[in-house]
Amino acid sequence: MAPISLTFPDGNARDYEAGITPAAVAEGISKSLSKKAISATVNGQHWDLAWPIDADAQIAIHTMADEEQANELVRHDLAHIMARAVQEIWPDTQVTIGPVIKDGWYYDFDRAEPFTPEDLGVIEKKMREIINKRDPVRTEVWERDVAIQYYKDRGEPYKVELIDAIPGDEPLRMYWHGDWQDLCRGPHLQHTGQVPGDAFKLMSIAGAYWRGDSDRAMLQRIYGVAFTGKEKLRAHLNMLEEAAKRDHRKLGREMDLFHMQEEAPGQIFWHPNGWTIYTELQDYMRRKQRKGGYVEVNTPQVVDRRLWEASGHWEKYQEHMFIVEVDEDHAREKAVNALKPMNCPCHVQVYNQGLKSYRDLPLRMAEFGSCNRYEPSGALHGIMRVRGFTQDDGHIFCREDQIEEETAIYIDYLTQIYKDLGFESFRVKFSDRPEARAGSDEIWDKAEEALLSATRAAGIEPELNPGEGAFYGPKLEFVLTDAIGRDWQCGTHQVDFVLPERLDATYIGADGAKHRPVMLHRACLGSFERFIGILIEEHAGKLPFWLAPRQVVVASIISDADDYVTKVVAALRAAGIRAEADIRNEKINYKVREHSVGKVPVILAVGAREVEERTVTVRRLGQKQTSVQPLDDLIGELSHDATPPDQR
């Protein structure tokens, strides 16, 4: 066979015979590397050690020290090992698909009897037996008709259907883990013993329709998590335990913030405590917007489809829109409208009222826009993923030469907001053109270059997030990391040359001619609902004092202190502090425990001594120690804490 050249990460190249495998390459480098090797990257593609290389290529050999590749292989192999274990325990079970997902994998099974939580331990035990056997993993490429007949003979209709869905020009690769076989693209480890037997755990069982189609069979899905070492698994499980304690749905009940019910799926019923957080946050954002030079507008919630057609949303986004048909004046044809899923086209309509000059730009426009988007019921998640929400939406209409400056201004603006809300840093992702998009490649080239250069000019080198831009333009995504290491994508900033063109937005330039403005879409929080959920989980319900809905509870120890309790509450309220009295005939320990569960930041206990000395006994949330303070001194401290950060 003809020789090929393989280039290594250090830039050195070696010649090999075409068809050499990465395993042979590793063995030729050193015996130690051959023992440690788990996979390779060949021309940017993750490559099984057993796959042949037929042409010149860039190559890197991976070991378990390469976290990204090792995790993928471990999780992928465990999906197969779990499926093998299930079929060894229950031979009549049919297997379907088992992909790798974040932190682990799942596999869908067709089995007459439902799995139980107790079954997970049985399956785990069998999986470890398979791992300890160190069975070899091998792979072959089959002809399509051979593979189809193979699965038909074994009564595996799901595999036959999967093969039918694979494009005809793709090879069909088969993998064996010992004697157990599956259709799979790979890559995989070289034997089952390479999987860490103490670094995985089966987590849960769920129902899942075959291929996501509710008209097809309901399968049983088993989820697992896995890492390259038991310490990482332990850290992940601890994080999940902490996340469960911080779950905004649980804390929302304990703090009496909101509820949701079947009659309004994906919609929120805000209770007084939750609405206090909402309005405090909105008031803060309104002040920041005014200081940032934004004018606030408000636009309709129900808009005729003609505007959505003109903007391109009807074609690209209709499946996520709530459609409203209205019999206008008993016309023969009903008018078709949509609840707005976003505010952008409406803001262009406000911009288009009256002639604009280049001197009017940039025009920064903001709205707390109520939007509605259809989300599948299975995707809804508390107040984090809803159908009705309010965006802190904004659009900057500017000249092309102002993009860089406006991007820098916005990043600085956003940085201060996040700091005020307790997030000291963030990551930035750059999302470029998606497959489904509006506008020419030339326009996209210009938009992507403008946004990328503006971001770099602001001192930020973003991560690439390929293909995830909006249909009308590329975007920056601002990612926050919370107290337990989870990432939340919140703010966005997008460059759009398309909508101004489609909706005929213009301004008069210095040359007296009409020009198109550039439209910069931006949101800081994303949606109030989701961001409040993030704040609740970030702070485990212990919100910053200025945002806490119930800031102080003054609790009586004896009934003779009730009058003083009322006076203390009045003094606190006069200082702008949200305070309430608890003069119920209950023991003070009961009151403290109840209000601590409700995450009240400060509980003031008042008894005979406090009445006589005009003091209060102060217990702060999360602290076991109490202190006795003069009331006036405490009010001074709490007044400062109750002041929003932008007003201090």
Coordinates of C-alpha atoms in Angstrom, one line a residue, residues 11-591:
G11 CA 4.6 19.3 14.4
N12 CA 6.7 16.2 13.6
A13 CA 5.6 13.9 10.8
R14 CA 6.2 10.2 10.2
D15 CA 5.5 8.0 7.2
Y16 CA 3.4 4.9 7.5
E17 CA 1.7 2.4 5.2
A18 CA -1.9 3.3 4.4
G19 CA -4.4 1.5 6.5
I20 CA -2.3 1.7 9.7
T21 CA -4.4 2.0 12.9
P22 CA -3.8 4.4 15.8
A23 CA -3.1 1.4 18.0
A24 CA -0.2 0.5 15.7
V25 CA 1.0 4.1 15.7
A26 CA 1.0 4.2 19.5
E27 CA 2.8 0.9 19.7
G28 CA 5.5 2.2 17.3
I29 CA 6.1 5.3 19.5
S30 CA 6.5 3.4 22.8
K31 CA 5.2 0.4 24.7
S32 CA 4.0 2.6 27.6
L33 CA 1.9 4.8 25.2
S34 CA 0.5 1.6 23.6
K35 CA -0.7 0.5 27.1
K36 CA -2.2 3.8 28.0
A37 CA -3.7 4.7 24.6
I38 CA -7.5 4.8 24.5
S39 CA -8.3 6.6 21.2
A40 CA -7.0 9.1 18.8
T41 CA -8.0 12.3 17.1
V42 CA -7.5 12.1 13.3
N43 CA -8.1 15.4 11.3
G44 CA -10.3 16.7 14.2
Q45 CA -12.4 13.5 14.4
H46 CA -12.5 11.3 17.5
W47 CA -11.0 8.0 16.2
D48 CA -11.1 4.4 17.5
L49 CA -7.7 2.8 17.9
A50 CA -8.8 0.0 15.6
W51 CA -9.9 2.1 12.7
P52 CA -7.5 2.3 9.7
I53 CA -6.1 5.6 8.5
D54 CA -5.9 5.7 4.6
A55 CA -4.6 9.2 3.9
D56 CA -2.3 11.9 5.1
A57 CA -3.6 13.3 8.4
Q58 CA -3.1 15.2 11.6
I59 CA -3.1 12.7 14.6
A60 CA -3.1 12.9 18.3
I61 CA -3.1 9.8 20.6
H62 CA -5.3 10.0 23.7
T63 CA -5.0 8.5 27.2
M64 CA -7.2 8.6 30.2
A65 CA -5.4 11.9 31.1
D66 CA -7.3 13.5 28.2
E67 CA -10.5 14.3 30.1
E68 CA -12.9 15.2 27.2
Q69 CA -12.1 12.1 25.1
A70 CA -11.8 9.8 28.1
N71 CA -15.2 10.8 29.4
E72 CA -16.8 10.3 26.0
L73 CA -15.4 6.8 25.7
V74 CA -16.2 5.7 29.3
R75 CA -19.8 6.9 29.1
H76 CA -20.2 5.4 25.6
D77 CA -18.8 2.0 26.7
L78 CA -21.0 2.1 29.9
A79 CA -24.1 2.5 27.7
H80 CA -23.2 -0.7 25.9
I81 CA -22.2 -2.5 29.1
M82 CA -25.5 -1.5 30.7
A83 CA -27.5 -2.7 27.8
R84 CA -25.6 -6.0 27.8
A85 CA -26.2 -6.3 31.6
V86 CA -29.9 -5.8 31.1
Q87 CA -30.2 -8.4 28.4
E88 CA -28.2 -10.9 30.4
I89 CA -30.5 -10.4 33.4
W90 CA -33.7 -10.2 31.3
P91 CA -33.0 -11.8 27.9
D92 CA -36.4 -10.9 26.4
T93 CA -35.6 -7.2 26.6
Q94 CA -35.1 -5.4 23.3
V95 CA -32.5 -2.6 23.1
T96 CA -32.9 0.6 21.0
I97 CA -30.5 3.5 21.4
G98 CA -28.0 4.6 24.0
P99 CA -26.3 7.9 23.4
V100 CA -23.8 9.8 25.5
I101 CA -25.2 13.0 27.2
K102 CA -23.8 15.6 29.6
D103 CA -22.2 13.8 32.5
G104 CA -23.3 10.4 31.5
W105 CA -25.6 8.4 29.1
Y106 CA -29.0 6.8 28.8
Y107 CA -30.3 3.7 27.1
D108 CA -33.9 3.0 26.0
F109 CA -35.3 -0.5 26.4
D110 CA -38.5 -2.2 25.3
R111 CA -39.5 -4.6 28.2
A112 CA -42.9 -5.9 29.2
E113 CA -42.2 -5.5 32.9
P114 CA -41.4 -2.0 34.2
F115 CA -37.9 -1.5 35.8
T116 CA -38.0 -0.6 39.5
P117 CA -35.5 1.5 41.5
E118 CA -34.3 -1.7 43.1
D119 CA -33.4 -3.1 39.7
L120 CA -30.8 -0.4 39.2
G121 CA -28.6 -1.9 41.9
V122 CA -28.9 -5.4 40.3
I123 CA -27.9 -3.9 36.9
E124 CA -25.0 -2.1 38.5
K125 CA -23.7 -5.3 40.0
K126 CA -23.9 -7.1 36.7
M127 CA -22.1 -4.2 34.9
R128 CA -19.2 -4.5 37.3
E129 CA -19.0 -8.2 36.6
I130 CA -18.7 -7.4 32.9
I131 CA -16.1 -4.8 33.5
N132 CA -14.1 -7.2 35.6
K133 CA -14.1 -9.8 32.8
R134 CA -12.0 -7.4 30.7
D135 CA -13.8 -8.7 27.6
P136 CA -12.2 -7.4 24.3
V137 CA -14.0 -4.8 22.3
R138 CA -13.9 -5.3 18.5
T139 CA -15.5 -3.6 15.5
E140 CA -16.5 -4.4 11.9
V141 CA -18.1 -2.5 9.0
W142 CA -21.1 -4.4 7.5
E143 CA -23.0 -4.1 4.3
R144 CA -26.5 -2.7 4.8
D145 CA -28.4 -5.8 3.7
V146 CA -26.3 -8.1 5.9
A147 CA -27.0 -5.9 9.0
I148 CA -30.7 -5.7 8.3
Q149 CA -31.0 -9.4 8.0
Y150 CA -28.9 -9.9 11.1
Y151 CA -31.3 -7.9 13.2
K152 CA -34.4 -9.4 11.6
D153 CA -33.2 -12.9 12.4
R154 CA -32.8 -11.8 16.0
G155 CA -36.2 -10.1 16.3
E156 CA -34.7 -6.6 16.8
P157 CA -37.1 -4.3 14.8
Y158 CA -35.8 -1.2 16.4
K159 CA -32.3 -1.7 15.0
V160 CA -33.8 -2.4 11.6
E161 CA -35.6 0.9 11.7
L162 CA -32.4 2.7 12.8
I163 CA -30.5 1.3 9.9
D164 CA -33.3 2.4 7.5
A165 CA -32.9 6.0 8.9
I166 CA -29.1 6.1 8.3
P167 CA -28.1 7.7 4.9
G168 CA -27.1 5.2 2.3
D169 CA -23.6 6.5 1.9
E170 CA -22.7 6.0 5.6
P171 CA -20.9 2.8 6.6
L172 CA -22.7 0.6 9.1
R173 CA -20.3 -0.1 12.0
M174 CA -20.9 -2.9 14.5
Y175 CA -19.3 -3.2 17.9
W176 CA -18.9 -6.3 20.2
H177 CA -18.3 -6.0 23.9
G178 CA -17.4 -9.6 24.5
D179 CA -20.2 -11.6 22.8
W180 CA -22.7 -8.7 23.1
Q181 CA -23.2 -6.7 19.9
D182 CA -24.6 -3.3 19.0
L183 CA -25.0 -1.0 16.0
C184 CA -22.8 2.0 16.8
R185 CA -20.7 4.7 15.2
G186 CA -18.0 4.4 17.9
P187 CA -15.3 5.0 19.0
H188 CA -14.9 2.7 22.0
L189 CA -12.3 1.5 24.4
Q190 CA -10.3 -1.6 23.7
H191 CA -11.7 -3.9 26.5
T192 CA -14.3 -3.6 29.2
G193 CA -11.7 -3.5 31.9
Q194 CA -10.6 0.0 30.8
V195 CA -13.9 1.4 32.3
P196 CA -13.4 2.6 35.9
G197 CA -15.8 0.2 37.8
D198 CA -16.1 2.6 40.8
A199 CA -16.8 5.8 38.9
F200 CA -20.3 5.3 37.6
K201 CA -23.8 5.2 39.0
L202 CA -27.3 4.5 37.6
M203 CA -29.5 7.4 38.5
S204 CA -33.1 7.0 37.4
I205 CA -35.8 5.4 35.2
A206 CA -38.1 7.4 33.0
G207 CA -40.5 6.8 30.1
A208 CA -39.6 7.8 26.6
Y209 CA -41.5 7.4 23.3
W210 CA -39.6 5.6 20.6
R211 CA -37.9 8.3 18.5
G212 CA -39.8 11.0 20.5
D213 CA -43.1 10.2 18.8
S214 CA -46.1 10.0 21.1
D215 CA -47.8 7.7 18.6
R216 CA -45.0 5.1 18.9
A217 CA -44.1 2.6 21.7
M218 CA -43.4 3.8 25.2
L219 CA -40.0 2.6 26.1
Q220 CA -38.1 2.6 29.5
R221 CA -35.1 4.8 29.7
I222 CA -32.3 4.3 32.3
Y223 CA -30.0 7.2 33.0
G224 CA -26.4 6.9 34.3
V225 CA -23.6 9.2 35.2
A226 CA -19.9 8.4 34.9
F227 CA -16.4 9.9 35.2
T228 CA -12.8 8.9 34.9
G229 CA -12.4 8.5 38.7
K230 CA -14.4 7.9 41.9
E231 CA -13.5 11.3 43.3
K232 CA -15.1 13.0 40.4
L233 CA -18.2 10.9 40.7
R234 CA -18.4 11.7 44.4
A235 CA -18.0 15.4 43.6
H236 CA -20.8 15.2 41.0
L237 CA -23.2 13.4 43.4
N238 CA -22.5 15.9 46.1
M239 CA -23.2 18.7 43.6
L240 CA -26.6 17.0 42.7
E241 CA -27.4 16.7 46.4
E242 CA -26.6 20.4 46.9
A243 CA -28.6 21.2 43.7
A244 CA -31.6 19.4 45.1
K245 CA -31.5 21.5 48.3
R246 CA -31.3 24.6 46.1
D247 CA -34.1 23.6 43.7
H248 CA -36.1 26.8 43.1
R249 CA -39.3 24.8 43.0
K250 CA -38.8 23.4 46.5
L251 CA -37.6 26.8 47.9
G252 CA -40.4 28.5 46.0
R253 CA -42.9 26.5 48.1
E254 CA -41.0 27.0 51.4
M255 CA -40.7 30.8 50.8
D256 CA -44.3 31.1 49.4
L257 CA -43.1 32.7 46.2
F258 CA -45.2 31.2 43.4
H259 CA -47.1 28.2 42.2
M260 CA -48.1 26.6 38.9
Q261 CA -51.1 24.6 38.0
E262 CA -52.6 22.4 35.2
E263 CA -55.0 25.1 34.0
A264 CA -52.2 27.3 32.9
P265 CA -49.3 25.1 31.8
G266 CA -46.0 27.0 31.7
Q267 CA -47.5 30.1 33.3
I268 CA -46.7 31.4 36.8
F269 CA -49.0 32.5 39.6
W270 CA -46.8 34.9 41.5
H271 CA -47.6 35.2 45.2
P272 CA -46.9 38.5 47.1
N273 CA -43.4 37.3 48.3
G274 CA -42.4 36.3 44.8
W275 CA -43.8 39.4 43.1
T276 CA -41.8 41.5 45.6
I277 CA -38.6 39.9 44.2
Y278 CA -39.8 40.5 40.7
T279 CA -40.7 44.1 41.1
E280 CA -37.5 44.9 43.1
L281 CA -35.5 43.4 40.3
Q282 CA -37.5 45.2 37.6
D283 CA -37.1 48.5 39.4
Y284 CA -33.4 48.0 39.6
M285 CA -33.2 47.1 35.9
R286 CA -35.3 50.2 35.0
R287 CA -32.9 52.5 36.8
K288 CA -29.9 50.9 35.1
Q289 CA -31.5 51.2 31.7
R290 CA -32.3 54.9 32.2
K291 CA -28.8 55.5 33.4
G292 CA -27.5 53.6 30.3
G293 CA -29.3 55.9 28.0
Y294 CA -32.3 53.7 27.0
V295 CA -35.8 54.9 26.3
E296 CA -38.5 52.6 27.5
V297 CA -41.4 51.5 25.3
N298 CA -44.2 49.1 25.4
T299 CA -45.6 47.2 22.5
P300 CA -48.7 45.0 21.7
Q301 CA -48.9 41.3 22.8
V302 CA -51.1 40.2 19.9
V303 CA -49.8 41.1 16.4
D304 CA -51.1 40.3 12.9
R305 CA -49.3 37.5 11.1
R306 CA -48.3 39.9 8.3
L307 CA -45.7 41.5 10.5
W308 CA -44.3 38.1 11.5
E309 CA -44.2 37.1 7.8
A310 CA -42.4 40.3 6.9
S311 CA -39.8 39.8 9.7
G312 CA -39.2 36.2 8.8
H313 CA -40.4 34.8 12.2
W314 CA -43.5 33.2 10.6
E315 CA -41.3 31.0 8.5
K316 CA -38.5 30.3 10.9
Y317 CA -40.3 30.4 14.3
Q318 CA -44.0 29.6 13.7
E319 CA -43.9 26.2 15.6
H320 CA -43.1 28.1 18.8
M321 CA -45.8 30.7 18.4
F322 CA -49.3 30.7 19.9
I323 CA -51.7 31.5 17.0
V324 CA -54.9 33.5 17.6
E325 CA -57.7 33.6 15.0
V326 CA -60.1 36.5 15.3
D327 CA -63.4 37.0 13.3
E328 CA -62.8 40.7 12.6
D329 CA -66.2 42.3 12.0
H330 CA -67.7 39.0 10.9
A331 CA -65.4 38.9 7.9
R332 CA -65.5 35.8 5.7
E333 CA -61.9 35.1 6.5
K334 CA -60.6 35.1 10.0
A335 CA -57.7 37.4 10.8
V336 CA -54.7 35.3 12.0
N337 CA -52.6 36.8 14.7
A338 CA -49.9 35.6 17.1
L339 CA -49.0 36.2 20.6
K340 CA -45.5 37.8 20.3
P341 CA -42.7 35.4 21.1
M342 CA -40.2 38.2 21.0
N343 CA -40.3 42.0 20.8
C344 CA -37.9 42.8 17.9
P345 CA -40.3 43.4 15.0
C346 CA -42.5 45.6 17.2
H347 CA -39.5 47.7 18.2
V348 CA -38.7 48.3 14.6
Q349 CA -42.3 49.6 14.2
V350 CA -41.6 52.2 17.0
Y351 CA -38.3 53.2 15.3
N352 CA -40.0 53.6 12.0
Q353 CA -42.4 56.3 13.3
G354 CA -40.9 59.6 12.1
L355 CA -37.8 60.3 10.2
K356 CA -34.5 59.4 11.8
S357 CA -31.2 61.2 11.2
Y358 CA -27.7 59.8 11.7
R359 CA -27.5 62.3 14.6
D360 CA -30.3 60.4 16.3
L361 CA -28.1 57.2 16.4
P362 CA -27.4 55.3 18.5
L363 CA -31.1 54.9 19.6
R364 CA -31.3 52.6 22.6
M365 CA -34.7 51.2 23.1
A366 CA -35.8 48.9 26.0
E367 CA -39.0 47.1 27.0
F368 CA -40.0 44.7 29.7
G369 CA -41.8 42.8 27.1
S370 CA -44.3 40.0 27.9
C371 CA -43.7 37.2 25.5
N372 CA -45.3 33.8 24.9
R373 CA -43.6 30.8 23.3
Y374 CA -44.8 27.3 22.9
E375 CA -42.6 24.9 24.8
P376 CA -43.4 21.2 24.8
S377 CA -44.9 20.1 28.2
G378 CA -42.0 17.8 28.8
A379 CA -39.5 20.7 28.5
L380 CA -41.2 22.9 31.1
H381 CA -39.3 23.2 34.4
G382 CA -40.6 25.4 37.2
I383 CA -40.0 29.0 36.4
M384 CA -36.8 28.3 34.5
R385 CA -38.5 27.0 31.4
V386 CA -42.0 28.5 30.9
R387 CA -44.4 29.5 28.1
G388 CA -45.2 33.0 29.4
F389 CA -42.3 35.3 30.5
T390 CA -41.1 38.8 30.5
Q391 CA -37.8 39.8 28.8
D392 CA -35.6 42.7 29.8
D393 CA -35.4 43.3 26.1
G394 CA -33.5 46.0 24.3
H395 CA -32.5 47.0 20.8
I396 CA -29.9 49.5 19.8
F397 CA -30.3 51.1 16.4
C398 CA -27.0 52.4 15.2
R399 CA -24.7 53.0 12.3
E400 CA -22.3 50.3 11.1
D401 CA -19.3 52.3 12.4
Q402 CA -20.9 52.4 15.9
I403 CA -21.1 48.6 16.4
E404 CA -17.8 48.3 18.1
E405 CA -18.3 51.1 20.6
E406 CA -21.9 50.0 21.4
T407 CA -20.7 46.4 22.0
A408 CA -18.0 47.7 24.4
I409 CA -20.5 49.9 26.2
Y410 CA -23.0 47.0 26.5
I411 CA -20.4 44.6 27.9
D412 CA -19.3 47.1 30.5
Y413 CA -23.0 47.8 31.3
L414 CA -23.7 44.0 31.7
T415 CA -20.6 43.5 33.8
Q416 CA -21.8 46.0 36.4
I417 CA -25.3 44.5 36.5
Y418 CA -24.0 41.0 37.1
K419 CA -21.6 42.2 39.8
D420 CA -24.5 44.0 41.5
L421 CA -26.5 40.7 41.4
G422 CA -23.6 38.7 42.9
F423 CA -21.8 37.3 39.8
E424 CA -18.3 38.5 39.6
S425 CA -17.3 37.0 36.3
F426 CA -18.8 35.4 33.2
R427 CA -17.8 33.5 30.1
V428 CA -18.7 34.7 26.6
K429 CA -19.6 32.4 23.7
F430 CA -19.7 33.5 20.0
S431 CA -22.6 31.8 18.1
D432 CA -22.2 32.0 14.3
R433 CA -24.6 31.3 11.5
P434 CA -27.2 28.5 11.8
E435 CA -28.3 26.3 8.9
A436 CA -31.8 27.9 8.9
R437 CA -31.2 31.6 8.5
A438 CA -32.2 34.7 6.7
G439 CA -30.0 37.0 4.7
S440 CA -27.1 36.4 2.2
D441 CA -23.7 34.9 3.1
E442 CA -22.2 38.4 2.4
I443 CA -24.4 39.9 5.1
W444 CA -23.5 37.1 7.5
D445 CA -19.8 37.6 6.8
K446 CA -20.1 41.2 7.6
A447 CA -22.2 40.7 10.8
E448 CA -20.0 38.0 12.2
E449 CA -16.8 40.0 11.5
A450 CA -18.3 43.1 13.1
L451 CA -19.4 41.3 16.3
L452 CA -16.2 39.3 16.7
S453 CA -13.9 42.3 16.2
A454 CA -16.1 44.4 18.6
T455 CA -15.9 41.7 21.2
R456 CA -12.1 41.4 20.9
A457 CA -11.8 45.2 21.0
A458 CA -13.6 45.1 24.3
G459 CA -10.8 42.8 25.6
I460 CA -12.7 39.5 25.4
E461 CA -11.8 36.4 23.4
P462 CA -15.0 34.5 23.2
E463 CA -15.5 30.7 22.9
L464 CA -16.9 29.5 19.6
N465 CA -20.4 28.1 19.7
P466 CA -20.8 27.0 16.1
G467 CA -24.2 27.2 14.3
E468 CA -26.1 28.6 17.3
G469 CA -26.7 32.1 16.1
A470 CA -30.3 33.5 15.7
F471 CA -31.8 33.2 12.2
Y472 CA -31.2 36.9 11.5
G473 CA -27.7 37.3 13.0
P474 CA -24.7 36.1 15.1
K475 CA -24.8 36.6 18.8
L476 CA -22.8 36.7 22.0
E477 CA -24.0 34.5 24.9
F478 CA -23.0 35.5 28.4
V479 CA -22.6 32.5 30.7
L480 CA -22.7 32.8 34.5
T481 CA -21.3 30.1 36.8
D482 CA -23.2 29.6 40.1
A483 CA -22.1 28.7 43.5
I484 CA -22.0 25.0 42.9
G485 CA -20.4 25.1 39.4
R486 CA -23.4 25.1 37.1
D487 CA -23.4 27.2 34.0
W488 CA -26.4 29.5 33.1
Q489 CA -26.6 31.2 29.8
C490 CA -28.3 34.6 30.5
G491 CA -27.4 37.7 28.6
T492 CA -27.2 38.0 24.8
H493 CA -25.9 40.5 22.3
Q494 CA -26.7 40.1 18.6
V495 CA -25.8 42.0 15.4
D496 CA -28.6 42.1 12.9
F497 CA -28.4 43.5 9.3
V498 CA -31.5 41.5 8.2
L499 CA -34.5 42.8 10.2
P500 CA -33.9 46.5 9.3
E501 CA -33.8 45.5 5.7
R502 CA -36.9 43.3 5.8
L503 CA -38.9 45.9 7.8
D504 CA -37.6 48.9 5.9
A505 CA -35.9 50.7 8.7
T506 CA -33.9 53.7 7.5
Y507 CA -32.1 56.9 8.6
I508 CA -30.9 59.9 6.8
G509 CA -27.1 59.9 6.6
A510 CA -24.7 62.9 6.6
D511 CA -24.8 62.6 2.8
G512 CA -28.6 63.3 2.7
A513 CA -29.3 59.7 1.5
K514 CA -31.3 56.9 3.2
H515 CA -29.3 54.2 4.9
R516 CA -30.2 51.1 6.8
P517 CA -29.4 51.1 10.6
V518 CA -27.8 48.1 12.2
M519 CA -30.0 46.5 14.9
L520 CA -28.2 45.2 18.0
H521 CA -30.5 42.9 20.0
R522 CA -29.6 42.6 23.7
A523 CA -30.9 41.2 26.9
C524 CA -29.2 41.2 30.3
L525 CA -31.2 38.8 32.5
G526 CA -32.8 37.0 29.6
S527 CA -36.2 36.6 31.3
F528 CA -37.2 37.8 34.8
E529 CA -38.7 34.4 35.5
R530 CA -35.7 32.3 34.7
F531 CA -33.2 34.8 36.3
I532 CA -35.2 34.8 39.5
G533 CA -35.0 31.0 39.5
I534 CA -31.2 31.2 39.0
L535 CA -30.9 33.7 41.9
I536 CA -32.9 31.5 44.2
E537 CA -30.7 28.5 43.4
E538 CA -27.4 30.6 43.4
H539 CA -28.2 31.9 47.0
A540 CA -30.0 28.7 48.2
G541 CA -33.0 31.0 48.9
K542 CA -30.8 33.3 51.1
L543 CA -31.2 36.3 48.7
P544 CA -29.3 39.5 49.2
F545 CA -31.1 41.6 51.8
W546 CA -32.3 44.2 49.3
L547 CA -34.0 41.5 47.2
A548 CA -35.3 39.4 50.0
P549 CA -39.1 39.6 50.0
R550 CA -39.4 39.3 53.8
Q551 CA -36.5 41.1 55.2
V552 CA -37.2 41.2 58.9
V553 CA -39.6 39.4 61.2
V554 CA -40.1 40.8 64.7
A555 CA -41.2 37.9 66.9
S556 CA -42.5 38.3 70.5
I557 CA -41.3 36.0 73.2
I558 CA -44.0 37.0 75.6
S559 CA -47.4 38.6 75.0
D560 CA -46.5 41.6 77.1
A561 CA -44.0 42.5 74.4
D562 CA -46.6 42.7 71.6
D563 CA -47.0 46.5 71.7
Y564 CA -43.2 46.9 71.5
V565 CA -43.1 44.5 68.5
T566 CA -45.6 46.7 66.7
K567 CA -43.5 49.8 67.4
V568 CA -40.3 48.1 66.1
V569 CA -42.1 47.0 62.9
A570 CA -43.3 50.5 62.3
A571 CA -39.8 52.0 62.8
L572 CA -38.3 49.5 60.4
R573 CA -41.0 50.2 57.8
A574 CA -40.5 53.9 58.2
A575 CA -36.8 53.3 57.3
G576 CA -37.8 51.5 54.1
I577 CA -37.3 48.0 55.4
R578 CA -39.8 45.2 54.7
A579 CA -40.8 44.1 58.2
E580 CA -43.6 42.1 59.7
A581 CA -44.7 41.1 63.2
D582 CA -45.2 37.6 64.6
I583 CA -47.1 37.9 67.9
R584 CA -48.7 34.5 67.7
N585 CA -49.0 32.5 70.9
E586 CA -46.2 30.1 69.9
K587 CA -42.8 29.4 71.5
I588 CA -40.0 31.6 70.1
N589 CA -38.0 28.5 69.0
Y590 CA -41.0 27.5 66.8
K591 CA -41.2 30.9 65.3

